mmCIF file of C-alpha atoms and ligand atoms in Angstrom:
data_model
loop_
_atom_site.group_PDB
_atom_site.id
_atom_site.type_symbol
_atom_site.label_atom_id
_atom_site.label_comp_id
_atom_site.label_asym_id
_atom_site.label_seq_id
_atom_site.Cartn_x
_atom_site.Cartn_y
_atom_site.Cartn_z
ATOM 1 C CA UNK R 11 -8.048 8.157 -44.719
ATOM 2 C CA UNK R 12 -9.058 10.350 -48.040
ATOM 3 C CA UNK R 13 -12.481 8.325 -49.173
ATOM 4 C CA UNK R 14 -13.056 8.885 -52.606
ATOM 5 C CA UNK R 15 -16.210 10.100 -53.265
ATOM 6 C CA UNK R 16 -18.327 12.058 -55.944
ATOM 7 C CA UNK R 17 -19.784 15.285 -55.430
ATOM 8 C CA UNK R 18 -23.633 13.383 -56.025
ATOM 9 C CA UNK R 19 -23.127 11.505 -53.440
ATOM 10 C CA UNK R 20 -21.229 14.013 -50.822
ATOM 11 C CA UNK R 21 -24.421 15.868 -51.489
ATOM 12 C CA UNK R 22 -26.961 12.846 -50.646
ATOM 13 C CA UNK R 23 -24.847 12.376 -47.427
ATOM 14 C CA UNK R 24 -25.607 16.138 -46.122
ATOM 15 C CA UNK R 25 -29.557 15.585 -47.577
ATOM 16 C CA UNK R 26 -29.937 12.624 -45.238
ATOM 17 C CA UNK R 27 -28.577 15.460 -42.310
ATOM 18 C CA UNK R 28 -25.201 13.531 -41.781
ATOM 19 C CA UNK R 29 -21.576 14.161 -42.856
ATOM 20 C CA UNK R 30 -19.097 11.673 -45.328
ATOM 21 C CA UNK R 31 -17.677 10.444 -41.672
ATOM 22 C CA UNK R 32 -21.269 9.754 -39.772
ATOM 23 C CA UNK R 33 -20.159 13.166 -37.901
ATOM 24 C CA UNK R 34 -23.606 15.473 -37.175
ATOM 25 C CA UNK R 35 -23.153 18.709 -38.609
ATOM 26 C CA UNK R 36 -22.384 20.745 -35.151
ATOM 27 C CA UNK R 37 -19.693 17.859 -33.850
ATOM 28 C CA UNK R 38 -16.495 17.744 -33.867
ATOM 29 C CA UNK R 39 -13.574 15.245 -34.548
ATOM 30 C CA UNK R 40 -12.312 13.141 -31.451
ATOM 31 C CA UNK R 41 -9.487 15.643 -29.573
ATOM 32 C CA UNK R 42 -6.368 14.388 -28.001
ATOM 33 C CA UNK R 43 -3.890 16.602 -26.545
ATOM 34 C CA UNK R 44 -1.042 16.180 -24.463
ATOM 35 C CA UNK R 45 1.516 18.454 -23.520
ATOM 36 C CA UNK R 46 5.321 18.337 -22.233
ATOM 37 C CA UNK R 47 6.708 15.510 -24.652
ATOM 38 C CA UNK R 48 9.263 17.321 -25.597
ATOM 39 C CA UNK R 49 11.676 17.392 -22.322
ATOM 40 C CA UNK R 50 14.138 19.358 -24.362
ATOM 41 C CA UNK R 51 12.279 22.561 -24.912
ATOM 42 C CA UNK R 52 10.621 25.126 -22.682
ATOM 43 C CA UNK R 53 6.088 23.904 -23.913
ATOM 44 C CA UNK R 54 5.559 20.965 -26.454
ATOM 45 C CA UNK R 55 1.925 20.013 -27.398
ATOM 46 C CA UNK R 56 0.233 17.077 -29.529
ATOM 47 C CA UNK R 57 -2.675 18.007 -30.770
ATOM 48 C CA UNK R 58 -5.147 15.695 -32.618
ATOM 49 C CA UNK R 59 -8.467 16.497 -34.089
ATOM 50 C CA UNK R 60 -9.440 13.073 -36.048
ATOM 51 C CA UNK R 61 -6.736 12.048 -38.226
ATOM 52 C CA UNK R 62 -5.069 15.501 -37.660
ATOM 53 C CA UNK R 63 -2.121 15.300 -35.916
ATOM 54 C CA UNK R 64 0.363 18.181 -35.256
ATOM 55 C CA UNK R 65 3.432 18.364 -32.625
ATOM 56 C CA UNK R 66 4.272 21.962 -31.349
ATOM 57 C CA UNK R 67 7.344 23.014 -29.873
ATOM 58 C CA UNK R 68 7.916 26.629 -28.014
ATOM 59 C CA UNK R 69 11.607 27.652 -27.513
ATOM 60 C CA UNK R 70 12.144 30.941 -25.448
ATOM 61 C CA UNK R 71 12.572 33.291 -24.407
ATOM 62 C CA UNK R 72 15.719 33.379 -26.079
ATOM 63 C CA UNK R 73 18.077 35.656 -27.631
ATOM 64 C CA UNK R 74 17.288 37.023 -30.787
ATOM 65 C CA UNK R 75 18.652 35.685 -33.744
ATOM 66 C CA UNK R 76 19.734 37.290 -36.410
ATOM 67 C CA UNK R 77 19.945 40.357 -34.035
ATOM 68 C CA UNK R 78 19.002 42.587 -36.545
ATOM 69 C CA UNK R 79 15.088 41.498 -36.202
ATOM 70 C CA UNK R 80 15.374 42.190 -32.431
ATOM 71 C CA UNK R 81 12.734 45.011 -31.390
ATOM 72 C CA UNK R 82 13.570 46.984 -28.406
ATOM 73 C CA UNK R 83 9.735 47.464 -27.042
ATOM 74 C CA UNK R 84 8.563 43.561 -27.293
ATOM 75 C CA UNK R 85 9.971 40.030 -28.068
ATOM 76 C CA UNK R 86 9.936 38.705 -31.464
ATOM 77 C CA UNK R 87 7.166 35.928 -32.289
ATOM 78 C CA UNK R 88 8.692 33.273 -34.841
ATOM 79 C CA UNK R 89 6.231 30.481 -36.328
ATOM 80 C CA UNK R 90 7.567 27.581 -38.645
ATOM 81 C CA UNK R 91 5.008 25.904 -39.844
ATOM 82 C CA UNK R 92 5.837 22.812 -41.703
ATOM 83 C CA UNK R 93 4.722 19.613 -43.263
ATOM 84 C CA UNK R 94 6.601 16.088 -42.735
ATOM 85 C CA UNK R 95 7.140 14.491 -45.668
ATOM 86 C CA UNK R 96 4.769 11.359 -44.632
ATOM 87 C CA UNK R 97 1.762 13.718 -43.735
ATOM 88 C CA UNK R 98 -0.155 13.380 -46.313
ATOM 89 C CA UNK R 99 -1.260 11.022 -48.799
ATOM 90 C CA UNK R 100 0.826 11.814 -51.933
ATOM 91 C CA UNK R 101 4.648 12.390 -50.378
ATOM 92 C CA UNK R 102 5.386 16.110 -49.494
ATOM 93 C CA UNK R 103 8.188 17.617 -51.234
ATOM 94 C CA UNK R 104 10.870 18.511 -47.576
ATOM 95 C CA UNK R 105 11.490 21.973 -49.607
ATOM 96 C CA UNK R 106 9.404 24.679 -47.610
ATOM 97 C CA UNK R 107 6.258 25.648 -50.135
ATOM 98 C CA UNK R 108 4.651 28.984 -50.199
ATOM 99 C CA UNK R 109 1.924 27.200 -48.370
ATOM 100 C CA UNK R 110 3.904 26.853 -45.459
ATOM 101 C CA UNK R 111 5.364 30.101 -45.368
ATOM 102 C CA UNK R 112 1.885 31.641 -45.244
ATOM 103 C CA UNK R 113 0.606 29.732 -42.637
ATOM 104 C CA UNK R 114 3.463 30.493 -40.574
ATOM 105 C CA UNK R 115 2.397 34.020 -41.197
ATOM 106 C CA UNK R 116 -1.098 33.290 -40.386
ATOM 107 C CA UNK R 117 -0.483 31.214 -37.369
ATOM 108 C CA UNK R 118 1.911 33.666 -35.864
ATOM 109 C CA UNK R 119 -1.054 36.871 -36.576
ATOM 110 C CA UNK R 120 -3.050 34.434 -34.897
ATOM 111 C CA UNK R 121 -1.415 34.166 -31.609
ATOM 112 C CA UNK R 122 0.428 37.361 -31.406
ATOM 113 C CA UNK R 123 -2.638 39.361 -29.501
ATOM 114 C CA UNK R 124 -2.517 36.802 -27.020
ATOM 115 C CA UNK R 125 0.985 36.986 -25.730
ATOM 116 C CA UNK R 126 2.643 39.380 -23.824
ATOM 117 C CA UNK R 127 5.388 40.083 -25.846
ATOM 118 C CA UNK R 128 6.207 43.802 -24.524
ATOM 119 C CA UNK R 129 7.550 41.795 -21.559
ATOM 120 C CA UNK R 130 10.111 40.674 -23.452
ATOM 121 C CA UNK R 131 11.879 43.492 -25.480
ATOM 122 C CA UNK R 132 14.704 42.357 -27.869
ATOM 123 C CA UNK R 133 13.877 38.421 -26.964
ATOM 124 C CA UNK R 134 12.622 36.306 -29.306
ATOM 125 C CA UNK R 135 10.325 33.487 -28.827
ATOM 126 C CA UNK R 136 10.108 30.428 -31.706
ATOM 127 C CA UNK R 137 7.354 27.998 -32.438
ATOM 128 C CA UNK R 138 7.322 25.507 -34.369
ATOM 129 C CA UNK R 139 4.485 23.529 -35.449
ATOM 130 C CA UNK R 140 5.228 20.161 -37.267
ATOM 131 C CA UNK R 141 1.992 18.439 -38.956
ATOM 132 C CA UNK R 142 2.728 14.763 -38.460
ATOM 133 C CA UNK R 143 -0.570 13.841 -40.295
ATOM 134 C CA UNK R 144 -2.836 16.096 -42.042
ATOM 135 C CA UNK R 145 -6.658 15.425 -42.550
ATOM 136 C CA UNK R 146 -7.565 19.173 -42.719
ATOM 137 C CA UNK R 147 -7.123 21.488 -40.010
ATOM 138 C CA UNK R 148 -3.701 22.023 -40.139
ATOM 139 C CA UNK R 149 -3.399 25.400 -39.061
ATOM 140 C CA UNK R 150 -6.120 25.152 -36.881
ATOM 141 C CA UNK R 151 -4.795 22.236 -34.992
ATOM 142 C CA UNK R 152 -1.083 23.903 -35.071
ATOM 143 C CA UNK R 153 -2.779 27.307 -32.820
ATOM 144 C CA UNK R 154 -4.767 25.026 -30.339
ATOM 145 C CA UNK R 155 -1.586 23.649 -30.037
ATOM 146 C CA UNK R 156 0.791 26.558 -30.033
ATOM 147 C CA UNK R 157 -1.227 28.374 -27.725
ATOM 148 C CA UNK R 158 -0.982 25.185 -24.942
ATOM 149 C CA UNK R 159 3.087 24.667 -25.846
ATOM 150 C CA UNK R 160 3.282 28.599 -25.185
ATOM 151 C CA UNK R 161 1.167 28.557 -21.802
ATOM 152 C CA UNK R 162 3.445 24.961 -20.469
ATOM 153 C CA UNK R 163 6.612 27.267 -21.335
ATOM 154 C CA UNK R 164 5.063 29.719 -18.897
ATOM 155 C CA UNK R 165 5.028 32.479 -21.637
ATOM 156 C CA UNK R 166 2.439 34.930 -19.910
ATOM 157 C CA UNK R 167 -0.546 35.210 -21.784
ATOM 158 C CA UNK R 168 -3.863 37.082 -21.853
ATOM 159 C CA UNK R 169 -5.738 33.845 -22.800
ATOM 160 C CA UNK R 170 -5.306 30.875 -24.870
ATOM 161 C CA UNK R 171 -5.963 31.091 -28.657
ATOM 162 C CA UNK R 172 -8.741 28.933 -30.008
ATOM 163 C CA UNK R 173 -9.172 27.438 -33.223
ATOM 164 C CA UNK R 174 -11.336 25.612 -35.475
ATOM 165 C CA UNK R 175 -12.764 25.774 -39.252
ATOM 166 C CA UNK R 176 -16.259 25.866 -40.154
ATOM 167 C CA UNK R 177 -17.424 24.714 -43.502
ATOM 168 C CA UNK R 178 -20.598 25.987 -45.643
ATOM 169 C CA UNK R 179 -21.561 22.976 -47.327
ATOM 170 C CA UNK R 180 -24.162 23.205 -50.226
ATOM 171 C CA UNK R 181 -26.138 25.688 -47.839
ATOM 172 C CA UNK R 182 -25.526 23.497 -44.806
ATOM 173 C CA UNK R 183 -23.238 24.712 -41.790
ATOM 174 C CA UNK R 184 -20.381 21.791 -40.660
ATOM 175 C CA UNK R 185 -17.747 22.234 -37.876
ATOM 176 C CA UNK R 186 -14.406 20.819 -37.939
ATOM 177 C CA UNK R 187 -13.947 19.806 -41.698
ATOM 178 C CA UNK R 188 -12.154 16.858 -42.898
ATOM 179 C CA UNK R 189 -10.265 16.489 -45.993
ATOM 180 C CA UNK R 190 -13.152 16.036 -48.111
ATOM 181 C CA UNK R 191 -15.220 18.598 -46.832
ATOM 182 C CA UNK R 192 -12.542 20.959 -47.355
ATOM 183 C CA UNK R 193 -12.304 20.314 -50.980
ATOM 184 C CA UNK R 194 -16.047 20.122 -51.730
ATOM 185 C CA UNK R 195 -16.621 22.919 -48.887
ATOM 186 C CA UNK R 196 -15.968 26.496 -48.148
ATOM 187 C CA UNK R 197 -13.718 26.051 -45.579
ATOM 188 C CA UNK R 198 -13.860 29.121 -42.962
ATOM 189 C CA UNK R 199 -10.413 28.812 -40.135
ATOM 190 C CA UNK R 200 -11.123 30.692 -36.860
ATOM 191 C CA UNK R 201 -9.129 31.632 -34.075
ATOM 192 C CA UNK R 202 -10.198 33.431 -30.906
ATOM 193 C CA UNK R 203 -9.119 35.046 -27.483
ATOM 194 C CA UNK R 204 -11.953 33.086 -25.888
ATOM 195 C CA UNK R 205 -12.534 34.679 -22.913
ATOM 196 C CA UNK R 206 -12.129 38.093 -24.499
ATOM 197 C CA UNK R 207 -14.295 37.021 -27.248
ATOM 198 C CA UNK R 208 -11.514 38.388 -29.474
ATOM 199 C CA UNK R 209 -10.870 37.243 -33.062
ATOM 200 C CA UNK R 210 -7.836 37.046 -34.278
ATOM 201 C CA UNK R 211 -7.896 35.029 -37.516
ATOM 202 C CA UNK R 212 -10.655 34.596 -40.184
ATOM 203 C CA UNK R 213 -10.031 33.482 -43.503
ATOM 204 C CA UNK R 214 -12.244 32.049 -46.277
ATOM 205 C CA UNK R 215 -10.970 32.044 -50.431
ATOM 206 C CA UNK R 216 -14.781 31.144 -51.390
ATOM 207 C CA UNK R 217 -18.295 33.395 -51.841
ATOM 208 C CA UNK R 218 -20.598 33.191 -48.533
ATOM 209 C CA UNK R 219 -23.904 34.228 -48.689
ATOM 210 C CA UNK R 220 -23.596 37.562 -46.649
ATOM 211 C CA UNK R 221 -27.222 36.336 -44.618
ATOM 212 C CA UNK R 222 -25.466 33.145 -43.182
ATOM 213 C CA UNK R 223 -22.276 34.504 -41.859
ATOM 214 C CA UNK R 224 -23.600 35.692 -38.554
ATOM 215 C CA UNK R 225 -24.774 31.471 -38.172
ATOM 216 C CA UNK R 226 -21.464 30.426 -39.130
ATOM 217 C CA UNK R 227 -19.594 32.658 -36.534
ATOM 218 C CA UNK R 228 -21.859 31.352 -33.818
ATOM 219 C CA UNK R 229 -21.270 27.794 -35.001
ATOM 220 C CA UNK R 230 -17.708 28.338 -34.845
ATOM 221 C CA UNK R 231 -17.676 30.126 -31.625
ATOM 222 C CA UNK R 232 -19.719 27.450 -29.731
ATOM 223 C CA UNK R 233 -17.074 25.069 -31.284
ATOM 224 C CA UNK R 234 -13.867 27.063 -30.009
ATOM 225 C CA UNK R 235 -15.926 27.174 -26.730
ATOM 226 C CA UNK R 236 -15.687 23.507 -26.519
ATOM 227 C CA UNK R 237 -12.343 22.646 -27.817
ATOM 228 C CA UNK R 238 -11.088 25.920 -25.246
ATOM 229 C CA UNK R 239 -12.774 23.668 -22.356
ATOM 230 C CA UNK R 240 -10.818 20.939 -23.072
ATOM 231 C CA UNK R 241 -7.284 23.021 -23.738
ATOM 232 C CA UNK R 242 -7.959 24.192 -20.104
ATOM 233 C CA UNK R 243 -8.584 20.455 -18.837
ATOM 234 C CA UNK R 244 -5.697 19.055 -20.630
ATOM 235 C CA UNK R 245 -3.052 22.131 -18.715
ATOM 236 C CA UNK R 246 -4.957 21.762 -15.851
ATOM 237 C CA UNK R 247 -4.223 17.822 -15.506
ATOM 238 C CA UNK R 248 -0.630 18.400 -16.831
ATOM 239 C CA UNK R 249 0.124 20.913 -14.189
ATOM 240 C CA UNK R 250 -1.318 18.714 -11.801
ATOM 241 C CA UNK R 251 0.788 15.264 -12.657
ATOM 242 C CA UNK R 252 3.781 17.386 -12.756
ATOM 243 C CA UNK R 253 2.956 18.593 -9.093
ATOM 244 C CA UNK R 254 2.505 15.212 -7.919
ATOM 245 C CA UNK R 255 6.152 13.715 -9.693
ATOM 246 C CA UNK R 256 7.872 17.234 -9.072
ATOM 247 C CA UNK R 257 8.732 17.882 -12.753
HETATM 248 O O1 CDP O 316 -4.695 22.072 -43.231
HETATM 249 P P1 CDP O 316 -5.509 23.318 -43.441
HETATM 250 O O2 CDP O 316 -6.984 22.989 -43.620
HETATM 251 O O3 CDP O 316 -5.282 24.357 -42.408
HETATM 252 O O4 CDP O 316 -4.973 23.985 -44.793
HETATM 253 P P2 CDP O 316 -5.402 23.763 -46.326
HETATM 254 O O5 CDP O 316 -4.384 24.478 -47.165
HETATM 255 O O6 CDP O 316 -6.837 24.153 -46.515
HETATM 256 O O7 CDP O 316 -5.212 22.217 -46.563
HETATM 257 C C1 CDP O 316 -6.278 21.322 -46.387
HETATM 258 C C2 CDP O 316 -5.768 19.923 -46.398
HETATM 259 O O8 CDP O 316 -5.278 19.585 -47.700
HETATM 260 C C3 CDP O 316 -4.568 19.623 -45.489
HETATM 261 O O9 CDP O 316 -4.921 19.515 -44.117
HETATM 262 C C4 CDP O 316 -4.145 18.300 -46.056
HETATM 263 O O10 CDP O 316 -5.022 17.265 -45.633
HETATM 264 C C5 CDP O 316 -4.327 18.556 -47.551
HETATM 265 N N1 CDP O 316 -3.022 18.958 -48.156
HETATM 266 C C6 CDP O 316 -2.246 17.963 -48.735
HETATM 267 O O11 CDP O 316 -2.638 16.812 -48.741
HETATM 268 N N2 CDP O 316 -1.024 18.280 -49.275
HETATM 269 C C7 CDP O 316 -0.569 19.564 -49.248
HETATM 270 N N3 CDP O 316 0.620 19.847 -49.772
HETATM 271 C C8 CDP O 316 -1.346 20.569 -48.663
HETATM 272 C C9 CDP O 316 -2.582 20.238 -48.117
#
């Protein structure tokens, strides 16, 4: 999955206008998504983007456990984010990282504005997003498919959350990085209340020339706009196929 390649020639692929997987720079991985696999809980979603694979499972409304954390004007949103062991290329320790525990924090700040949690005071709603395979994306992949899990469990929402990262590549803009992109690449994750036009996560560790950032948030946002298109399909034909077998 990770080719091994040298920065000369990651840089020769991008002059020729093409990416290390013969992607063009605006197009993004093949998407799969299906929802309701779980039977057990209230929304499940698999959610692939290339060789990025993540399950998500919604439980909830629910009681809130440990009581304590209850809040008495809206339900409280819990994300576990976490890696299998087989997900990526070198084994995963199974002992939660730091890693994880931030992007459970940035995952949940990512979907929070979309749900109507004041309709739930002292409930508590869990998700939990398991990356089965990781090629980059992780997070990303885990809200496109938190977001559809939340909306099968019938959680009312003010839109679905949209997500994708956008790389700045040696002055060129790419959407949906892979693995190697990410490590050569300023990698950019976005998440967005589509048809609110609403942000709700943007994150980037590197320098970005300040002159380019308007181009990468209109990448990015044509991107969600495409991936949101086919998180509508995918509920639409779920709904659908459950009318017709009366699930
Ligand atoms: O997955 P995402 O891009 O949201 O997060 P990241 O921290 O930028 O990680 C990028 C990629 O590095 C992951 O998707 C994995 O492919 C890889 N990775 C890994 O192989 N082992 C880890 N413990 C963490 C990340």
């Amino acid at each position: 999955m990770s080719l091994k390649i040298s920065e000369e020639e990651f840089k020769k692929i991008l002059e020729s206008g093409k990416r290390v997987d013969g992607r063009a720079f605006t197009e993004l991985r093949p998407i799969n998504i299906r929802l309701g696999i779980v039977e057990r809980a209230e929304g499940s979603c698999l959610f692939e983007m290339g060789h990025t694979k993540v399950l998500c499972v919604v439980r909830g409304p629910t009681e809130c456990v440990p009581a304590y954390i209850a809040d008495p004007e809206r339900a409280v949103l819990d994300v576990a984010y976490r890696m299998c062991t087989f997900s990526t290329e070198e084994r995963k320790s199974p002992t939660p990282s730091r890693r994880e525990v931030e992007l459970s924090k940035v995952i949940r700040e990512a979907l929070e504005p979309s749900i109507l949690l004041e309709e739930f005071p002292r409930m508590m709603i869990k998700v939990y997003c398991l990356v089965l395979q990781a090629d980059a994306g992780t997070r990303t992949a885990s809200i496109n498919a938190a977001s559809l899990a939340l909306a099968q469990a019938g959680i009312p929402l003010r839109d679905l959350v949209t997500s994708v990262a956008v790389g700045y590549c040696y002055g060129n803009i790419v959407v949906d990085v892979c693995s190697i992109e990410d490590e050569l690449c300023a990698d950019i994750p976005i998440a967005m209340l589509p048809a609110y036009r609403k942000i709700t996560l943007l994150q980037s560790d590197h320098r970005l020339p300040i002159d380019r950032l308007s181009e990468i948030l209109s990448t990015a946002i044509k991107a969600i706009d495409q991936i949101y298109e086919l998180q509508k399909k995918a509920l639409k034909e779920y709904y659908l196929s459950s009318t017709k077998t009366g699930d």
